[in-house]
mmCIF file of C-alpha atoms in Angstrom:
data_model
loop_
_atom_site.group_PDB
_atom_site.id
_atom_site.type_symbol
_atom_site.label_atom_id
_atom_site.label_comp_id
_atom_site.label_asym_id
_atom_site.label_seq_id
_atom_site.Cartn_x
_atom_site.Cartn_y
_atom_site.Cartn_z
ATOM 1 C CA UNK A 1383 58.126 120.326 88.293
ATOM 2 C CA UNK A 1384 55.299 122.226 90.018
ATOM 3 C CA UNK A 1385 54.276 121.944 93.149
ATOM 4 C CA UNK A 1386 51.052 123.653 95.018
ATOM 5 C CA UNK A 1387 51.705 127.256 96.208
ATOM 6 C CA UNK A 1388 52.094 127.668 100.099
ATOM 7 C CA UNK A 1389 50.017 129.608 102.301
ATOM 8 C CA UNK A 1390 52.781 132.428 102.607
ATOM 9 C CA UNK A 1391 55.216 133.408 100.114
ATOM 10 C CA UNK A 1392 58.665 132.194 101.276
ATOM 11 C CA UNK A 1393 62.082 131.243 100.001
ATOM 12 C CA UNK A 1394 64.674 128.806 100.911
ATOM 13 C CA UNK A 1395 68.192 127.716 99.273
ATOM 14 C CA UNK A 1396 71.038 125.811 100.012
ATOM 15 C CA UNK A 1397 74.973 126.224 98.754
ATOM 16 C CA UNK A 1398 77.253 123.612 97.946
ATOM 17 C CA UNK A 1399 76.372 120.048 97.521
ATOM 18 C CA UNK A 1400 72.428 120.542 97.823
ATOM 19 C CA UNK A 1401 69.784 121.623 95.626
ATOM 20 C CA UNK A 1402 68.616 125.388 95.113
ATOM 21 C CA UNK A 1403 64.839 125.560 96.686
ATOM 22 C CA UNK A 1404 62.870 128.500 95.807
ATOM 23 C CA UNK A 1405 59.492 129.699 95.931
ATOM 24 C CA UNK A 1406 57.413 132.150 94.408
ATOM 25 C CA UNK A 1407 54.445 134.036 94.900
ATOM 26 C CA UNK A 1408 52.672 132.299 91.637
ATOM 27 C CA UNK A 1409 50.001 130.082 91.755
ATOM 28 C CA UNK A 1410 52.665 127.686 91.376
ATOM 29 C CA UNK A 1411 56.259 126.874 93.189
ATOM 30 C CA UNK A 1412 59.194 126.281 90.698
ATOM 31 C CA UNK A 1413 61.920 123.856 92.095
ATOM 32 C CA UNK A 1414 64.865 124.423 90.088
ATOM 33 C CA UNK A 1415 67.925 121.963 90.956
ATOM 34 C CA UNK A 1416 70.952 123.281 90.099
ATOM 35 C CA UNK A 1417 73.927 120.517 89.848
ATOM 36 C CA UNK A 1418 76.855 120.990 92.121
ATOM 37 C CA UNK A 1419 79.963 122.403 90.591
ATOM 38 C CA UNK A 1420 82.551 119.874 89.901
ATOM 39 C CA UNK A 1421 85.175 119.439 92.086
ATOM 40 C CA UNK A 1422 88.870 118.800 90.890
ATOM 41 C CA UNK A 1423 90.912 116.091 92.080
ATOM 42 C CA UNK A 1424 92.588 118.388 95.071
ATOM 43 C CA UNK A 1425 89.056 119.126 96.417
ATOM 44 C CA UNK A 1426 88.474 115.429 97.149
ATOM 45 C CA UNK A 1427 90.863 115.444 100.110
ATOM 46 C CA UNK A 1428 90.091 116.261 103.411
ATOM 47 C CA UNK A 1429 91.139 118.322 105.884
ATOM 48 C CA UNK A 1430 89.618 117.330 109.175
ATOM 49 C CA UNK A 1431 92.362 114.348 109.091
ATOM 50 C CA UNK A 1432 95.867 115.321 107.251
ATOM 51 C CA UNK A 1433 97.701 113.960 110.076
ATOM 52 C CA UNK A 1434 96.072 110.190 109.654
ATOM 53 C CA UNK A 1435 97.045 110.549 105.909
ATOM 54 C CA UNK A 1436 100.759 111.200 106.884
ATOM 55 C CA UNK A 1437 100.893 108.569 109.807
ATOM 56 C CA UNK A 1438 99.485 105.926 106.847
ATOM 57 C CA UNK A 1439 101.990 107.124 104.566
ATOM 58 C CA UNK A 1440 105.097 106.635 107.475
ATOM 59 C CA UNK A 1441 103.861 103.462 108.358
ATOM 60 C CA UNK A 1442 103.729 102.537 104.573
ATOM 61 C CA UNK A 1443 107.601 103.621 104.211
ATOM 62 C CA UNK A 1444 108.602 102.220 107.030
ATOM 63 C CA UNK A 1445 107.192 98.595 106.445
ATOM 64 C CA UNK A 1446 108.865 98.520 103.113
ATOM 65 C CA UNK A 1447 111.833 99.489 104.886
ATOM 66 C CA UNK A 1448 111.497 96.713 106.885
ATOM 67 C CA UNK A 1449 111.101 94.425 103.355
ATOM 68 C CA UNK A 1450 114.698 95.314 102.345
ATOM 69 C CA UNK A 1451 116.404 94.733 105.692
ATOM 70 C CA UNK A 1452 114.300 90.963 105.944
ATOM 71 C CA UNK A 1453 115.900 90.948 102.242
ATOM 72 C CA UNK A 1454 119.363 91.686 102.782
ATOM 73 C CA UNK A 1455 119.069 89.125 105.926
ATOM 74 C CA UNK A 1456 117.521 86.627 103.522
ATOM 75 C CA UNK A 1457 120.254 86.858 100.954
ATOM 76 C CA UNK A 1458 123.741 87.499 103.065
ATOM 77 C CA UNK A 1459 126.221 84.953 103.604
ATOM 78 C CA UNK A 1460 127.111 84.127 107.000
ATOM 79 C CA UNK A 1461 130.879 85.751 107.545
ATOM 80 C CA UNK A 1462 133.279 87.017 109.785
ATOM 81 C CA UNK A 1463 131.872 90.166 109.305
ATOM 82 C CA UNK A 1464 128.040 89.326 110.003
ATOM 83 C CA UNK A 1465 129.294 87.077 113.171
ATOM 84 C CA UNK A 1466 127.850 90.585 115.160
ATOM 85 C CA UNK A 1467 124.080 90.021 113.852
ATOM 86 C CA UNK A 1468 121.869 89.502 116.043
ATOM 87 C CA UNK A 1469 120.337 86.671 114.029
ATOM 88 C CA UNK A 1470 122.458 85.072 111.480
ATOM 89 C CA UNK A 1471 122.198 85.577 107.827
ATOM 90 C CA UNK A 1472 120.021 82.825 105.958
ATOM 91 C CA UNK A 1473 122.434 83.229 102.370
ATOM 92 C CA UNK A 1474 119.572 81.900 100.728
ATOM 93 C CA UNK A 1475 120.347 82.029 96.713
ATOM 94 C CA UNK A 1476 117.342 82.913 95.235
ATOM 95 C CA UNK A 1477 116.674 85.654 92.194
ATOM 96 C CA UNK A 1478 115.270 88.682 93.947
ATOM 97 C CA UNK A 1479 112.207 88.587 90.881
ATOM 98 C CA UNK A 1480 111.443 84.805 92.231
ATOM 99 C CA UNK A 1481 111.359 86.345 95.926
ATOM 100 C CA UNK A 1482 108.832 89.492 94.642
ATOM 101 C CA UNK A 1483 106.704 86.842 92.945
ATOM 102 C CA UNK A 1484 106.931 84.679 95.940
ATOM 103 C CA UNK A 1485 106.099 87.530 98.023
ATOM 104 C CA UNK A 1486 102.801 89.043 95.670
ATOM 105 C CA UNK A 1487 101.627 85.625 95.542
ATOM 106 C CA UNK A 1488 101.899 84.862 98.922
ATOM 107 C CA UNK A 1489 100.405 88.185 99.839
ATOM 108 C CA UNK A 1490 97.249 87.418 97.721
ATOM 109 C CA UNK A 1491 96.532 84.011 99.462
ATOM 110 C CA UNK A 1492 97.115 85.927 102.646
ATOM 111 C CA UNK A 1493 94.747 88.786 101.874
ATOM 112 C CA UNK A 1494 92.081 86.867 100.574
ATOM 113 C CA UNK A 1495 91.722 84.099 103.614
ATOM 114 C CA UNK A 1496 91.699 87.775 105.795
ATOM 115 C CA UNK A 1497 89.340 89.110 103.673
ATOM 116 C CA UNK A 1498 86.667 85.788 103.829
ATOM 117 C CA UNK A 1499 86.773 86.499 107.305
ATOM 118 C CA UNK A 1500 86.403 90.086 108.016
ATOM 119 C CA UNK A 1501 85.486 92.033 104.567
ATOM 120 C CA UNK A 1502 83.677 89.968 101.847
ATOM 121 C CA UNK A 1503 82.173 92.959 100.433
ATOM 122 C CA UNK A 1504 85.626 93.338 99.258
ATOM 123 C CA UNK A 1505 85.229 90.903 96.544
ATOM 124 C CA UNK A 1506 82.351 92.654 94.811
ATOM 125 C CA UNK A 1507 82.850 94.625 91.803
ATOM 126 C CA UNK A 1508 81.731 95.115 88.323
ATOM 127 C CA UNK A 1509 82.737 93.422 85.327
ATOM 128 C CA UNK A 1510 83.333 96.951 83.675
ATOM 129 C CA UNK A 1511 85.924 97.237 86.591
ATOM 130 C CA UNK A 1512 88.226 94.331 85.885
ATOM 131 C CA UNK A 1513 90.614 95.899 83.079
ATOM 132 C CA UNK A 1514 91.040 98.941 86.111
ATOM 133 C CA UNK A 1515 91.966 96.497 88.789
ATOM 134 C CA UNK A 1516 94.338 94.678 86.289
ATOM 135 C CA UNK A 1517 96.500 97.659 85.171
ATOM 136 C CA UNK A 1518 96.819 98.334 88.622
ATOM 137 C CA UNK A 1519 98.346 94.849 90.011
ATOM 138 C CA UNK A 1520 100.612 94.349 86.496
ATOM 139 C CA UNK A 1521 101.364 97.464 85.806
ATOM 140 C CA UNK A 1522 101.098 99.359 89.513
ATOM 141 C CA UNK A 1523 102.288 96.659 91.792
ATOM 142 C CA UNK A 1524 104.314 93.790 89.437
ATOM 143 C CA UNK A 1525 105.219 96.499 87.343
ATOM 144 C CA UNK A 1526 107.212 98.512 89.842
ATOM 145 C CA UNK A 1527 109.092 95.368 91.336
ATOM 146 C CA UNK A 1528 109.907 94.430 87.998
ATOM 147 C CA UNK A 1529 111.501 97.402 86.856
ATOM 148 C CA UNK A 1530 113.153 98.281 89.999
ATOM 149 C CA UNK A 1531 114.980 94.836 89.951
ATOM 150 C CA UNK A 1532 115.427 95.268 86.229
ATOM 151 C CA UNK A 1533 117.614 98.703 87.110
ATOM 152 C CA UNK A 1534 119.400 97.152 90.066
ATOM 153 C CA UNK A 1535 120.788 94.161 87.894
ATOM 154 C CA UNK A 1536 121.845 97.193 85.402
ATOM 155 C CA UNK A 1537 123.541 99.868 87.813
ATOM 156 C CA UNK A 1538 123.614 99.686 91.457
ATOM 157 C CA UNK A 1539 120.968 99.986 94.060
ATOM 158 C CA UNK A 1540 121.817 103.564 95.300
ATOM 159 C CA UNK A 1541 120.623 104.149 91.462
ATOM 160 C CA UNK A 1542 118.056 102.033 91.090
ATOM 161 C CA UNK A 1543 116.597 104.016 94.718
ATOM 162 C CA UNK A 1544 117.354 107.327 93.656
ATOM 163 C CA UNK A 1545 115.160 107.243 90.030
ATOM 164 C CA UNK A 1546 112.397 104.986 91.844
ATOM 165 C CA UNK A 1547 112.268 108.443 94.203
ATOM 166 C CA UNK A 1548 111.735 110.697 91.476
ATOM 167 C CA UNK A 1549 108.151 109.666 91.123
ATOM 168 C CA UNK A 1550 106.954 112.436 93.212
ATOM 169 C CA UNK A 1551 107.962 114.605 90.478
ATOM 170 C CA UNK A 1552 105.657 112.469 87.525
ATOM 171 C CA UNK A 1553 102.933 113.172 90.358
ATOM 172 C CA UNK A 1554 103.170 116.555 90.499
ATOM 173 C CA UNK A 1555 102.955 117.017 86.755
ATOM 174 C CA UNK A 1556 100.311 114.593 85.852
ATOM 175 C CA UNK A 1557 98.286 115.936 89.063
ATOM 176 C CA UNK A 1558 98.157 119.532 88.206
ATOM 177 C CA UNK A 1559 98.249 119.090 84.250
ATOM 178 C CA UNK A 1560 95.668 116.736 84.106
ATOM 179 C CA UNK A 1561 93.684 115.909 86.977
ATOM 180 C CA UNK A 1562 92.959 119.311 88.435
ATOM 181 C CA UNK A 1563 95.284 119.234 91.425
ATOM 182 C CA UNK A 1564 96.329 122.773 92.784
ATOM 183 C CA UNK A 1565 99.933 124.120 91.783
ATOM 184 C CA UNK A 1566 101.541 125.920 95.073
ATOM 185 C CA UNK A 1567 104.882 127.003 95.691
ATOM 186 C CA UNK A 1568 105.146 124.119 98.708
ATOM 187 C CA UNK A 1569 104.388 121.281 96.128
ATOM 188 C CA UNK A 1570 108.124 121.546 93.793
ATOM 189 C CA UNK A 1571 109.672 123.018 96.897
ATOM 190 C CA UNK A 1572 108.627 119.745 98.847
ATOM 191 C CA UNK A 1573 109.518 117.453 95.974
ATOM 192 C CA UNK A 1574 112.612 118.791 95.026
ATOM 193 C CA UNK A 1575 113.964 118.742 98.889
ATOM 194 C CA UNK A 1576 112.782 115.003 99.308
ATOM 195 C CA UNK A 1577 114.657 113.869 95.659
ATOM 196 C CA UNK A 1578 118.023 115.684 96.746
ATOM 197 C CA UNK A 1579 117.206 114.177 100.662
ATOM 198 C CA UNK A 1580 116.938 110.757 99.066
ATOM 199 C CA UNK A 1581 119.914 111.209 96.706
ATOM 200 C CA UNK A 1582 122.144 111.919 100.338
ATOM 201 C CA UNK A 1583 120.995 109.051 101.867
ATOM 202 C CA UNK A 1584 121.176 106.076 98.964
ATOM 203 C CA UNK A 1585 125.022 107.729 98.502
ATOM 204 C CA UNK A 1586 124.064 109.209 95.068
ATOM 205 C CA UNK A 1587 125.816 112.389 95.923
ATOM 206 C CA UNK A 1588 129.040 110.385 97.852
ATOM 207 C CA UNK A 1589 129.834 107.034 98.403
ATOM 208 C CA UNK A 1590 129.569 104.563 95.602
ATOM 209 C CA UNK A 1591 127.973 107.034 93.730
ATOM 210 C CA UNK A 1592 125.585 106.693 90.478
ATOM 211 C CA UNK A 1593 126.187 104.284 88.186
ATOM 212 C CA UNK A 1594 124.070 105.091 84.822
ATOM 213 C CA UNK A 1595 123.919 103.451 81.900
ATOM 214 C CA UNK A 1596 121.336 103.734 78.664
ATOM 215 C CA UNK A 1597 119.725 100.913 80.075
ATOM 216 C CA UNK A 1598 119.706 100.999 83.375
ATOM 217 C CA UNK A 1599 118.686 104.896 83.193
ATOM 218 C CA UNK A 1600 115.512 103.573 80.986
ATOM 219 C CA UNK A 1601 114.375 101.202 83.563
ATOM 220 C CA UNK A 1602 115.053 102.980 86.649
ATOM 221 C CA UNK A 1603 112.899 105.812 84.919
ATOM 222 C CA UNK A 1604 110.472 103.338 84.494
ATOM 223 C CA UNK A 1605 110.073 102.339 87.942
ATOM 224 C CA UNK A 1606 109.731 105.682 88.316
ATOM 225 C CA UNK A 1607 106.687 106.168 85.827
ATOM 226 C CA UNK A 1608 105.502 103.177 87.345
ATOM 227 C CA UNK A 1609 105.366 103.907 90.813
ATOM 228 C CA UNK A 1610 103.784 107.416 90.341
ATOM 229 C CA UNK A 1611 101.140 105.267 88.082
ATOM 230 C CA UNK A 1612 100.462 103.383 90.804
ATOM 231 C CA UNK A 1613 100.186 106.381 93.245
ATOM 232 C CA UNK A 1614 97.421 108.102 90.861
ATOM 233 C CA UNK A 1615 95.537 104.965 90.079
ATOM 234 C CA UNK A 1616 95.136 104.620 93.983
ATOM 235 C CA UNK A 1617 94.037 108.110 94.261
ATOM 236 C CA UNK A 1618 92.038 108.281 91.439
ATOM 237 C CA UNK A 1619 89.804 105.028 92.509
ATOM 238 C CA UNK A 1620 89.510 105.980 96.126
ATOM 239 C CA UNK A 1621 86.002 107.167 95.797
ATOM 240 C CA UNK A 1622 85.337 103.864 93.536
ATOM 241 C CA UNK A 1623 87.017 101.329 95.768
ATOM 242 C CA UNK A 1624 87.826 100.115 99.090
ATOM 243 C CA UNK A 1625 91.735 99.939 99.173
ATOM 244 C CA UNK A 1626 90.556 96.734 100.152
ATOM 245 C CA UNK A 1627 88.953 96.163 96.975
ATOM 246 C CA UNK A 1628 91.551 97.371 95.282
ATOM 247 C CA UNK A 1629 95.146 95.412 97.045
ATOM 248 C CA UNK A 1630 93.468 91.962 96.573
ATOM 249 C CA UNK A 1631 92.545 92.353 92.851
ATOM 250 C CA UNK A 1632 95.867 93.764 91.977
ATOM 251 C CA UNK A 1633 97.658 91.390 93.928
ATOM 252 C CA UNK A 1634 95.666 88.481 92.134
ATOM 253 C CA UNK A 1635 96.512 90.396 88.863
ATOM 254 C CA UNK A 1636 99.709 90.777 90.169
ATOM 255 C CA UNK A 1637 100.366 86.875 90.992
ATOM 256 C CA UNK A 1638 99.052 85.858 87.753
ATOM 257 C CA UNK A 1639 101.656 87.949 85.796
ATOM 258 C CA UNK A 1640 104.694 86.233 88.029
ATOM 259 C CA UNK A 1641 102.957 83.399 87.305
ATOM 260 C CA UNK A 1642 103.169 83.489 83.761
ATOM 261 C CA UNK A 1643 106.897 85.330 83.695
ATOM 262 C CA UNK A 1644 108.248 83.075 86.242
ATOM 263 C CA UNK A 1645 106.625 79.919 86.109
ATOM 264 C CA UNK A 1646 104.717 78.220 89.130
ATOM 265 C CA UNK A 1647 107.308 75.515 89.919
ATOM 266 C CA UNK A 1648 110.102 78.601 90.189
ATOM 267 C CA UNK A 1649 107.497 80.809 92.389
ATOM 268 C CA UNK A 1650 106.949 77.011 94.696
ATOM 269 C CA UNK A 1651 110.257 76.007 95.015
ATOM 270 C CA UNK A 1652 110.949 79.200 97.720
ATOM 271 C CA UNK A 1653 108.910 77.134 100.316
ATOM 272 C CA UNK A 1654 110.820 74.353 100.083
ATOM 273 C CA UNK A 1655 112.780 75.527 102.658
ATOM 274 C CA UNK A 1656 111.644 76.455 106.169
ATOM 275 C CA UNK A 1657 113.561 79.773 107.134
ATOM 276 C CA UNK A 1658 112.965 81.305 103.900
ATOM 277 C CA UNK A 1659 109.192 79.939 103.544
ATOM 278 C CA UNK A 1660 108.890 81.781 106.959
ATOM 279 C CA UNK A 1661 110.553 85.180 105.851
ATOM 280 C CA UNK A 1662 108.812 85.475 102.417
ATOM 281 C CA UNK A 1663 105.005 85.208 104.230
ATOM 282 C CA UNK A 1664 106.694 87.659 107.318
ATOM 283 C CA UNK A 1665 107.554 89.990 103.421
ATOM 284 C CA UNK A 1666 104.282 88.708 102.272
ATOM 285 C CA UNK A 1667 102.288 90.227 105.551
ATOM 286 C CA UNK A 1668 104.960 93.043 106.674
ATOM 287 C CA UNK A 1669 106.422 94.570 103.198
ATOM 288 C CA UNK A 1670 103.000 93.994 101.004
ATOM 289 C CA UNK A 1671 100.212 93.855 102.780
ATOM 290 C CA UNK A 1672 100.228 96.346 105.410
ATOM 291 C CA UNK A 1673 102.200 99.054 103.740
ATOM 292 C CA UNK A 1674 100.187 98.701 100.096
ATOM 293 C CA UNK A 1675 96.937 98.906 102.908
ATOM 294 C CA UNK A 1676 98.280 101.992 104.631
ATOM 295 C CA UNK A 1677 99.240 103.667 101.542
ATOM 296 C CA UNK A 1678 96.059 103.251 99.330
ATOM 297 C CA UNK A 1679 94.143 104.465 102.647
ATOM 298 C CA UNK A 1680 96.480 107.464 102.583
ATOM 299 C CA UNK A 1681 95.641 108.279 99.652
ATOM 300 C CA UNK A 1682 91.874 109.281 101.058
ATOM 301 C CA UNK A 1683 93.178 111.893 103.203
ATOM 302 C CA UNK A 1684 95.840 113.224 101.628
ATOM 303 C CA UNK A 1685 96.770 113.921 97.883
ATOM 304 C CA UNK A 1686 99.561 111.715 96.169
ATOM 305 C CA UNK A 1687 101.761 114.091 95.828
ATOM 306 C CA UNK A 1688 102.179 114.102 99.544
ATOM 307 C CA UNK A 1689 101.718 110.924 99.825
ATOM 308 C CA UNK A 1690 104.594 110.166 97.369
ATOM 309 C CA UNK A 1691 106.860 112.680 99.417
ATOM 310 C CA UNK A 1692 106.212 111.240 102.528
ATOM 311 C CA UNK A 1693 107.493 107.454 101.721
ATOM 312 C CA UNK A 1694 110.700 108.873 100.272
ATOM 313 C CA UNK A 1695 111.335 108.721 104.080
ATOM 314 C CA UNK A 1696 111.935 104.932 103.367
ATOM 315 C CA UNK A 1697 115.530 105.013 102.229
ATOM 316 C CA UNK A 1698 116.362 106.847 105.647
ATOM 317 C CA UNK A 1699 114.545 104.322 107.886
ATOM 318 C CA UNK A 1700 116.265 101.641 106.009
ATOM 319 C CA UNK A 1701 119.335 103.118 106.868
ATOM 320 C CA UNK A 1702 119.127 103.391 110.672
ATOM 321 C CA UNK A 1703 117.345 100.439 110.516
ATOM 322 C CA UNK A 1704 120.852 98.307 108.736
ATOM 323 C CA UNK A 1705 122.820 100.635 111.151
ATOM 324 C CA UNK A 1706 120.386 99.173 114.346
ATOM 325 C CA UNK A 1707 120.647 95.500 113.328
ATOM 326 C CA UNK A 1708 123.732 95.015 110.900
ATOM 327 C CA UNK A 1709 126.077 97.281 112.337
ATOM 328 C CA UNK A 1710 126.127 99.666 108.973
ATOM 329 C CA UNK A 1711 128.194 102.755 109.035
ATOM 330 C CA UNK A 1712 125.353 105.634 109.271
ATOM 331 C CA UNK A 1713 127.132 109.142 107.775
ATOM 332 C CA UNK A 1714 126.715 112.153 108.453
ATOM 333 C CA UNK A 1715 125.521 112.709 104.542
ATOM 334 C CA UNK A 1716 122.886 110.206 105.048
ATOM 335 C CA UNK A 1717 121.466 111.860 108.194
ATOM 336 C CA UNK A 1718 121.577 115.268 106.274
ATOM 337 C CA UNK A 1719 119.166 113.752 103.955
ATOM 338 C CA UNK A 1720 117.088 112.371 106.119
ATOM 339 C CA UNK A 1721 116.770 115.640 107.798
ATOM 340 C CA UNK A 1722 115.623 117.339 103.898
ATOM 341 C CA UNK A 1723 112.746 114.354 103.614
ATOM 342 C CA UNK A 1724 111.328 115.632 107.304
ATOM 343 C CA UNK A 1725 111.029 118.993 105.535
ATOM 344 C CA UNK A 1726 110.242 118.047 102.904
ATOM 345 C CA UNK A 1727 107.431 116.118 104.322
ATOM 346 C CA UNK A 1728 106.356 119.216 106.512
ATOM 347 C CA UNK A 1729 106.856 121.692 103.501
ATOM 348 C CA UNK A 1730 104.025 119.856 101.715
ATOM 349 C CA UNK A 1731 101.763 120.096 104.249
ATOM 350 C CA UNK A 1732 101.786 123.932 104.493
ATOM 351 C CA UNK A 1733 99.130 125.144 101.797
ATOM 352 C CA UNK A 1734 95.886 125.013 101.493
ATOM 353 C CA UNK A 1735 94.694 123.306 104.806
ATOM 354 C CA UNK A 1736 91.170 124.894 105.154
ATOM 355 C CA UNK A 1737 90.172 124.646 101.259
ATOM 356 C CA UNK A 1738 89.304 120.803 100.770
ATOM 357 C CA UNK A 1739 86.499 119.177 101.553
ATOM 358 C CA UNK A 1740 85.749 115.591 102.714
ATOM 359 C CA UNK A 1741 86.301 112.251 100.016
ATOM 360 C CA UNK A 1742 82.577 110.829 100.348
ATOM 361 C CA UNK A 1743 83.247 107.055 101.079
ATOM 362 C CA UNK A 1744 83.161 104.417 98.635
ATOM 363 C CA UNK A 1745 79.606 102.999 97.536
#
């Protein structure tokens, strides 16, 4: 391109995102634009707000802490030994796969009347975007339900906890083997502390104990797969998507494969009854809404990884949360590992702070 020479020779350039400027003292001025480098996966995180990312990631752990305790309430039998509740047990029998579907579909219808309201540039996307969107509500949101359940019905839930948790390993791989994510001495250090923390608290390393078999070990790995999909699908669209955008499709995707596994009459037939109607939408709102919100947001400040590490921290808050309201023993072991997830969660924070730059906002 050439441009009409200025009255006095002069030069100007810019680094980093903008275009090299330069001029000569030919007739003519050359502007040669020079493309930015490309920036890996760990450069799209940024560092002006780690703290936000972290706080998003707690809240997420903590509201799906809050999911199991409104589940164990849901499903207990009122006893002798429950007479100390503060609010007694529904002993609701329902299959916890009909409550999950229950819960995603009630979540959608939730998110979208929300979303009419407040965000109906939420609904737009591409048609080249649908097959995204739908491998990330089956596969990323039913997906990880499914399989978790599927490894609880084949061992016990301190197993079916402790393999879900070892997703911040997959995350670490895939990250740094494939999408350009920096390898530092905090990242395995971090992971490895929050797996061991989490095996303390779910009794993996005391108490009941594991309880493996072929099966159950292939589905509890899958949940694990699964989850860590889900982590790097959200991370990976951030710059694409609203996590918006991105909750309400997958949960419709998501609804749509209960539908078809469960059947709509089994999915309708939980809001036949008042007190559980109520707690599913309080699951639907509390356990799926807000924390899949707060963790596909955290995902914009912080890597997934980290992100990953930090909601390991939900086995712990369940804990003291069943100790709070049910009366649960609390051990020493468990509080040990809760203690390894803090650091584990500060550990990962260590590296790197000043090196990332900003995650330009979603078009």
């Amino acid at each position: 391109m050439q441009l009409p020479r200025p009255s006095n020779g002069c030069s100007a350039s810019s680094s980093g995102r903008l275009s090299m400027l330069s001029f000569t003292s030919s007739p003519t001025t050359t502007i040669n634009v020079r493309r930015p480098p490309r920036r890996s996966m760990q450069d799209s995180y940024r560092p002006v707000r780690p703290a936000r990312g972290y706080m998003l990631a707690l809240l997420a752990a903590t509201c799906w802490a809050s999911g199991g305790l409104t589940a164990k309430w849901l499903f207990t039998t009122a006893s002798d030994a429950t007479a100390h509740w503060p609010v007694p047990p529904l002993g609701i029998a329902i299959e916890p796969t009909v409550l999950s579907g229950a819960r995603a579909v009630s979540a959608f219808v939730i998110l979208v009347l929300w979303l009419l309201v407040t965000r109906r540039g939420a609904f737009k996307i591409a048609a080249p975007d649908v097959p995204f969107l739908a491998a990330f509500g089956v596969i990323g949101l039913a997906g990880v339900h499914f399989t978790y359940f599927m490894t609880i019905s084949l061992t016990n839930v301190a197993t079916a906890i402790l393999l879900e948790y070892l997703a911040p390993i997959l995350v670490l791989i895939v990250g740094v083997m494939f999408l350009g994510h920096r390898f530092t001495w905090a990242l395995p250090v971090g992971v490895a502390l929050s797996v061991l923390g989490c095996a303390f608290v779910v009794g993996a390393l005391g108490g009941d104990g594991l309880v493996v078999s072929s099966a159950g070990l292939a589905w509890g790995l899958a949940s694990a797969v699964l989850f860590a999909f889900y982590s790097l699908m959200g991370s990976v669209a951030a710059s694409r998507f609203t996590p918006y955008t991105m909750l309400v499709y997958g949960l419709g995707f998501a609804s749509i494969f209960w539908m078809l596994w469960l059947g709509p009459s089994a999915i309708l037939s939980v809001f036949s009854d008042v007190k559980t109607a109520g707690a599913v939408l309080f699951m639907a709102v509390v356990s799926t809404v807000v924390p899949f919100s707060a963790f596909l947001l955290a995902l914009r400040d912080i890597p997934p990884t980290n992100a990953t590490v930090a909601s390991t921290i939900e086995p712990m808050l369940a804990a003291v949360g069943a100790f709070a309201l049910f009366r649960e023993s609390l051990s020493l072991t468990q509080l040990m590992g809760g203690v390894l997830v803090i650091a584990a969660i500060i550990v990962v924070q260590l590296p790197g702070r000043e090196t990332v730059s900003p995650l330009p906002p979603p078009d």
